[in-house]
mmCIF file with all atom_site columns, C-alpha atoms in Angstrom:
data_model
loop_
_atom_site.group_PDB
_atom_site.id
_atom_site.type_symbol
_atom_site.label_atom_id
_atom_site.label_alt_id
_atom_site.label_comp_id
_atom_site.label_asym_id
_atom_site.label_entity_id
_atom_site.label_seq_id
_atom_site.pdbx_PDB_ins_code
_atom_site.Cartn_x
_atom_site.Cartn_y
_atom_site.Cartn_z
_atom_site.occupancy
_atom_site.B_iso_or_equiv
_atom_site.pdbx_formal_charge
_atom_site.auth_seq_id
_atom_site.auth_comp_id
_atom_site.auth_asym_id
_atom_site.auth_atom_id
_atom_site.pdbx_PDB_model_num
ATOM 1   C CA . MET A 1 1   ? 61.822  -15.305 -16.744 1.00 0.00 ? 291 MET A CA 1
ATOM 2   C CA . SER A 1 2   ? 58.437  -14.134 -18.130 1.00 0.00 ? 292 SER A CA 1
ATOM 3   C CA . PRO A 1 3   ? 55.504  -13.412 -15.941 1.00 0.00 ? 293 PRO A CA 1
ATOM 4   C CA . LEU A 1 4   ? 52.751  -16.020 -15.715 1.00 0.00 ? 294 LEU A CA 1
ATOM 5   C CA . ARG A 1 5   ? 50.087  -13.548 -16.646 1.00 0.00 ? 295 ARG A CA 1
ATOM 6   C CA . THR A 1 6   ? 50.344  -10.848 -19.179 1.00 0.00 ? 296 THR A CA 1
ATOM 7   C CA . THR A 1 7   ? 48.732  -7.532  -18.295 1.00 0.00 ? 297 THR A CA 1
ATOM 8   C CA . LEU A 1 8   ? 46.081  -6.454  -20.666 1.00 0.00 ? 298 LEU A CA 1
ATOM 9   C CA . PRO A 1 9   ? 44.963  -2.829  -20.943 1.00 0.00 ? 299 PRO A CA 1
ATOM 10  C CA . ARG A 1 10  ? 41.868  -2.274  -18.794 1.00 0.00 ? 300 ARG A CA 1
ATOM 11  C CA . VAL A 1 11  ? 38.812  -0.752  -20.344 1.00 0.00 ? 301 VAL A CA 1
ATOM 12  C CA . PRO A 1 12  ? 36.861  1.545   -17.981 1.00 0.00 ? 302 PRO A CA 1
ATOM 13  C CA . VAL A 1 13  ? 33.566  0.186   -16.743 1.00 0.00 ? 303 VAL A CA 1
ATOM 14  C CA . PHE A 1 14  ? 31.481  3.044   -18.097 1.00 0.00 ? 304 PHE A CA 1
ATOM 15  C CA . ARG A 1 15  ? 32.702  2.314   -21.607 1.00 0.00 ? 305 ARG A CA 1
ATOM 16  C CA . ARG A 1 16  ? 30.513  -0.272  -23.273 1.00 0.00 ? 306 ARG A CA 1
ATOM 17  C CA . SER A 1 17  ? 30.730  -1.773  -26.679 1.00 0.00 ? 307 SER A CA 1
ATOM 18  C CA . ILE A 1 18  ? 28.245  -0.623  -29.254 1.00 0.00 ? 308 ILE A CA 1
ATOM 19  C CA . PHE A 1 19  ? 26.733  -4.074  -29.374 1.00 0.00 ? 309 PHE A CA 1
ATOM 20  C CA . THR A 1 20  ? 24.351  -5.135  -26.639 1.00 0.00 ? 310 THR A CA 1
ATOM 21  C CA . LEU A 1 21  ? 24.066  -8.542  -25.284 1.00 0.00 ? 311 LEU A CA 1
ATOM 22  C CA . SER A 1 22  ? 20.930  -9.346  -27.333 1.00 0.00 ? 312 SER A CA 1
ATOM 23  C CA . GLN A 1 23  ? 22.811  -8.312  -30.548 1.00 0.00 ? 313 GLN A CA 1
ATOM 24  C CA . LEU A 1 24  ? 25.722  -10.493 -29.675 1.00 0.00 ? 314 LEU A CA 1
ATOM 25  C CA . ARG A 1 25  ? 23.317  -13.424 -29.057 1.00 0.00 ? 315 ARG A CA 1
ATOM 26  C CA . GLN A 1 26  ? 21.611  -12.661 -32.261 1.00 0.00 ? 316 GLN A CA 1
ATOM 27  C CA . TYR A 1 27  ? 24.839  -12.757 -34.293 1.00 0.00 ? 317 TYR A CA 1
ATOM 28  C CA . SER A 1 28  ? 26.301  -15.687 -32.535 1.00 0.00 ? 318 SER A CA 1
ATOM 29  C CA . SER A 1 29  ? 23.449  -18.069 -33.499 1.00 0.00 ? 319 SER A CA 1
ATOM 30  C CA . SER A 1 30  ? 23.590  -19.243 -37.032 1.00 0.00 ? 320 SER A CA 1
ATOM 31  C CA . SER A 1 31  ? 19.989  -20.230 -37.369 1.00 0.00 ? 321 SER A CA 1
ATOM 32  C CA . GLN A 1 32  ? 17.381  -17.667 -36.213 1.00 0.00 ? 322 GLN A CA 1
ATOM 33  C CA . LYS A 1 33  ? 13.811  -18.527 -35.487 1.00 0.00 ? 323 LYS A CA 1
ATOM 34  C CA . PRO A 1 34  ? 11.255  -16.255 -37.087 1.00 0.00 ? 324 PRO A CA 1
ATOM 35  C CA . THR A 1 35  ? 9.640   -14.054 -34.486 1.00 0.00 ? 325 THR A CA 1
ATOM 36  C CA . SER A 1 36  ? 5.924   -14.581 -34.045 1.00 0.00 ? 326 SER A CA 1
ATOM 37  C CA . GLN A 1 37  ? 3.603   -11.708 -33.986 1.00 0.00 ? 327 GLN A CA 1
ATOM 38  C CA . THR A 1 38  ? 2.170   -12.942 -30.678 1.00 0.00 ? 328 THR A CA 1
ATOM 39  C CA . GLY A 1 39  ? 5.551   -12.886 -29.017 1.00 0.00 ? 329 GLY A CA 1
ATOM 40  C CA . VAL A 1 40  ? 6.306   -9.405  -30.375 1.00 0.00 ? 330 VAL A CA 1
ATOM 41  C CA . PHE A 1 41  ? 2.926   -8.200  -29.073 1.00 0.00 ? 331 PHE A CA 1
ATOM 42  C CA . TYR A 1 42  ? 3.426   -9.573  -25.559 1.00 0.00 ? 332 TYR A CA 1
ATOM 43  C CA . LYS A 1 43  ? 6.993   -8.377  -25.474 1.00 0.00 ? 333 LYS A CA 1
ATOM 44  C CA . ALA A 1 44  ? 5.918   -4.887  -26.387 1.00 0.00 ? 334 ALA A CA 1
ATOM 45  C CA . TRP A 1 45  ? 2.736   -4.572  -24.366 1.00 0.00 ? 335 TRP A CA 1
ATOM 46  C CA . THR A 1 46  ? 3.087   -6.763  -21.271 1.00 0.00 ? 336 THR A CA 1
ATOM 47  C CA . ARG A 1 47  ? 4.904   -4.174  -19.144 1.00 0.00 ? 337 ARG A CA 1
ATOM 48  C CA . PRO A 1 48  ? 2.590   -1.185  -19.964 1.00 0.00 ? 338 PRO A CA 1
ATOM 49  C CA . VAL A 1 49  ? -0.535  -3.291  -19.460 1.00 0.00 ? 339 VAL A CA 1
ATOM 50  C CA . ALA A 1 50  ? 0.794   -4.611  -16.136 1.00 0.00 ? 340 ALA A CA 1
ATOM 51  C CA . LYS A 1 51  ? 1.748   -1.126  -14.933 1.00 0.00 ? 341 LYS A CA 1
ATOM 52  C CA . THR A 1 52  ? -1.688  0.217   -15.880 1.00 0.00 ? 342 THR A CA 1
ATOM 53  C CA . ALA A 1 53  ? -3.461  -2.691  -14.114 1.00 0.00 ? 343 ALA A CA 1
ATOM 54  C CA . LEU A 1 54  ? -1.339  -2.175  -11.009 1.00 0.00 ? 344 LEU A CA 1
ATOM 55  C CA . LEU A 1 55  ? -2.047  1.538   -11.055 1.00 0.00 ? 345 LEU A CA 1
ATOM 56  C CA . ALA A 1 56  ? -5.808  0.825   -11.566 1.00 0.00 ? 346 ALA A CA 1
ATOM 57  C CA . VAL A 1 57  ? -5.781  -1.540  -8.538  1.00 0.00 ? 347 VAL A CA 1
ATOM 58  C CA . PHE A 1 58  ? -3.971  1.052   -6.499  1.00 0.00 ? 348 PHE A CA 1
ATOM 59  C CA . VAL A 1 59  ? -6.478  3.794   -7.369  1.00 0.00 ? 349 VAL A CA 1
ATOM 60  C CA . TYR A 1 60  ? -9.372  1.505   -6.712  1.00 0.00 ? 350 TYR A CA 1
ATOM 61  C CA . GLN A 1 61  ? -7.954  0.627   -3.277  1.00 0.00 ? 351 GLN A CA 1
ATOM 62  C CA . LEU A 1 62  ? -7.386  4.281   -2.510  1.00 0.00 ? 352 LEU A CA 1
ATOM 63  C CA . ALA A 1 63  ? -10.886 5.237   -3.454  1.00 0.00 ? 353 ALA A CA 1
ATOM 64  C CA . TYR A 1 64  ? -12.328 2.275   -1.495  1.00 0.00 ? 354 TYR A CA 1
ATOM 65  C CA . TRP A 1 65  ? -10.372 3.267   1.588   1.00 0.00 ? 355 TRP A CA 1
ATOM 66  C CA . GLY A 1 66  ? -11.536 6.867   1.228   1.00 0.00 ? 356 GLY A CA 1
ATOM 67  C CA . TRP A 1 67  ? -15.159 5.821   0.748   1.00 0.00 ? 357 TRP A CA 1
ATOM 68  C CA . SER A 1 68  ? -14.963 3.470   3.715   1.00 0.00 ? 358 SER A CA 1
ATOM 69  C CA . LYS A 1 69  ? -13.447 6.272   5.896   1.00 0.00 ? 359 LYS A CA 1
ATOM 70  C CA . LEU A 1 70  ? -16.292 8.599   4.956   1.00 0.00 ? 360 LEU A CA 1
ATOM 71  C CA . GLU A 1 71  ? -18.833 5.858   5.710   1.00 0.00 ? 361 GLU A CA 1
ATOM 72  C CA . VAL A 1 72  ? -17.298 5.219   9.135   1.00 0.00 ? 362 VAL A CA 1
ATOM 73  C CA . ASP A 1 73  ? -17.220 8.921   9.911   1.00 0.00 ? 363 ASP A CA 1
ATOM 74  C CA . ASP A 1 74  ? -20.879 9.234   8.914   1.00 0.00 ? 364 ASP A CA 1
ATOM 75  C CA . ILE A 1 75  ? -21.883 6.226   11.033  1.00 0.00 ? 365 ILE A CA 1
ATOM 76  C CA . LYS A 1 76  ? -20.017 7.649   14.062  1.00 0.00 ? 366 LYS A CA 1
ATOM 77  C CA . GLU A 1 77  ? -21.724 10.988  13.621  1.00 0.00 ? 367 GLU A CA 1
ATOM 78  C CA . GLN A 1 78  ? -25.144 9.338   13.424  1.00 0.00 ? 368 GLN A CA 1
ATOM 79  C CA . LYS A 1 79  ? -24.440 7.248   16.537  1.00 0.00 ? 369 LYS A CA 1
ATOM 80  C CA . LYS A 1 80  ? -23.246 10.316  18.479  1.00 0.00 ? 370 LYS A CA 1
ATOM 81  C CA . ALA A 1 81  ? -26.416 12.137  17.467  1.00 0.00 ? 371 ALA A CA 1
ATOM 82  C CA . GLU A 1 82  ? -28.506 9.244   18.545  1.00 0.00 ? 372 GLU A CA 1
ATOM 83  C CA . ILE A 1 83  ? -26.670 9.011   21.899  1.00 0.00 ? 373 ILE A CA 1
ATOM 84  C CA . THR A 1 84  ? -27.178 12.662  22.483  1.00 0.00 ? 374 THR A CA 1
ATOM 85  C CA . ARG A 1 85  ? -30.926 12.384  21.632  1.00 0.00 ? 375 ARG A CA 1
ATOM 86  C CA . LEU A 1 86  ? -31.308 9.449   23.894  1.00 0.00 ? 376 LEU A CA 1
ATOM 87  C CA . GLU A 1 87  ? -29.390 11.124  26.792  1.00 0.00 ? 377 GLU A CA 1
ATOM 88  C CA . ALA A 1 88  ? -31.725 14.144  26.454  1.00 0.00 ? 378 ALA A CA 1
ATOM 89  C CA . GLN A 1 89  ? -34.742 11.821  26.551  1.00 0.00 ? 379 GLN A CA 1
ATOM 90  C CA . VAL A 1 90  ? -33.411 10.069  29.732  1.00 0.00 ? 380 VAL A CA 1
ATOM 91  C CA . LYS A 1 91  ? -32.782 13.448  31.335  1.00 0.00 ? 381 LYS A CA 1
ATOM 92  C CA . LYS A 1 92  ? -36.294 14.521  30.478  1.00 0.00 ? 382 LYS A CA 1
ATOM 93  C CA . LEU A 1 93  ? -37.861 11.397  31.939  1.00 0.00 ? 383 LEU A CA 1
ATOM 94  C CA . GLN A 1 94  ? -35.732 11.653  35.136  1.00 0.00 ? 384 GLN A CA 1
ATOM 95  C CA . ASP A 1 95  ? -36.917 15.304  35.509  1.00 0.00 ? 385 ASP A CA 1
ATOM 96  C CA . GLU A 1 96  ? -40.604 14.246  35.099  1.00 0.00 ? 386 GLU A CA 1
ATOM 97  C CA . LYS A 1 97  ? -40.044 11.509  37.656  1.00 0.00 ? 387 LYS A CA 1
ATOM 98  C CA . ARG A 1 98  ? -38.549 13.906  40.209  1.00 0.00 ? 388 ARG A CA 1
ATOM 99  C CA . ARG A 1 99  ? -41.470 16.290  39.730  1.00 0.00 ? 389 ARG A CA 1
ATOM 100 C CA . GLU A 1 100 ? -43.963 13.430  40.317  1.00 0.00 ? 390 GLU A CA 1
ATOM 101 C CA . GLU A 1 101 ? -42.171 12.482  43.561  1.00 0.00 ? 391 GLU A CA 1
ATOM 102 C CA . LYS A 1 102 ? -42.369 16.008  44.971  1.00 0.00 ? 392 LYS A CA 1
#
């Protein structure tokens, strides 16, 4: 009795054929469409332009966050200085009022 399945030699996974999938597709179709210059341009430049745009947005957001942080720190410092000045003014007025009462 012969086995239902015949064993085929297994090729290791890391060994690939010299033809890629796109080459196999290319050779399997009998009629090829001419590639347009626009398609070639977008295929070549979409990824680099998208990466550059994403990087630019990231850098902009980082700079905006840094600028906002500096602005907030500056405003806090100004408010603290104003509070200190007003507290000194209140203390001065309270001292003057105490002197008048005596």
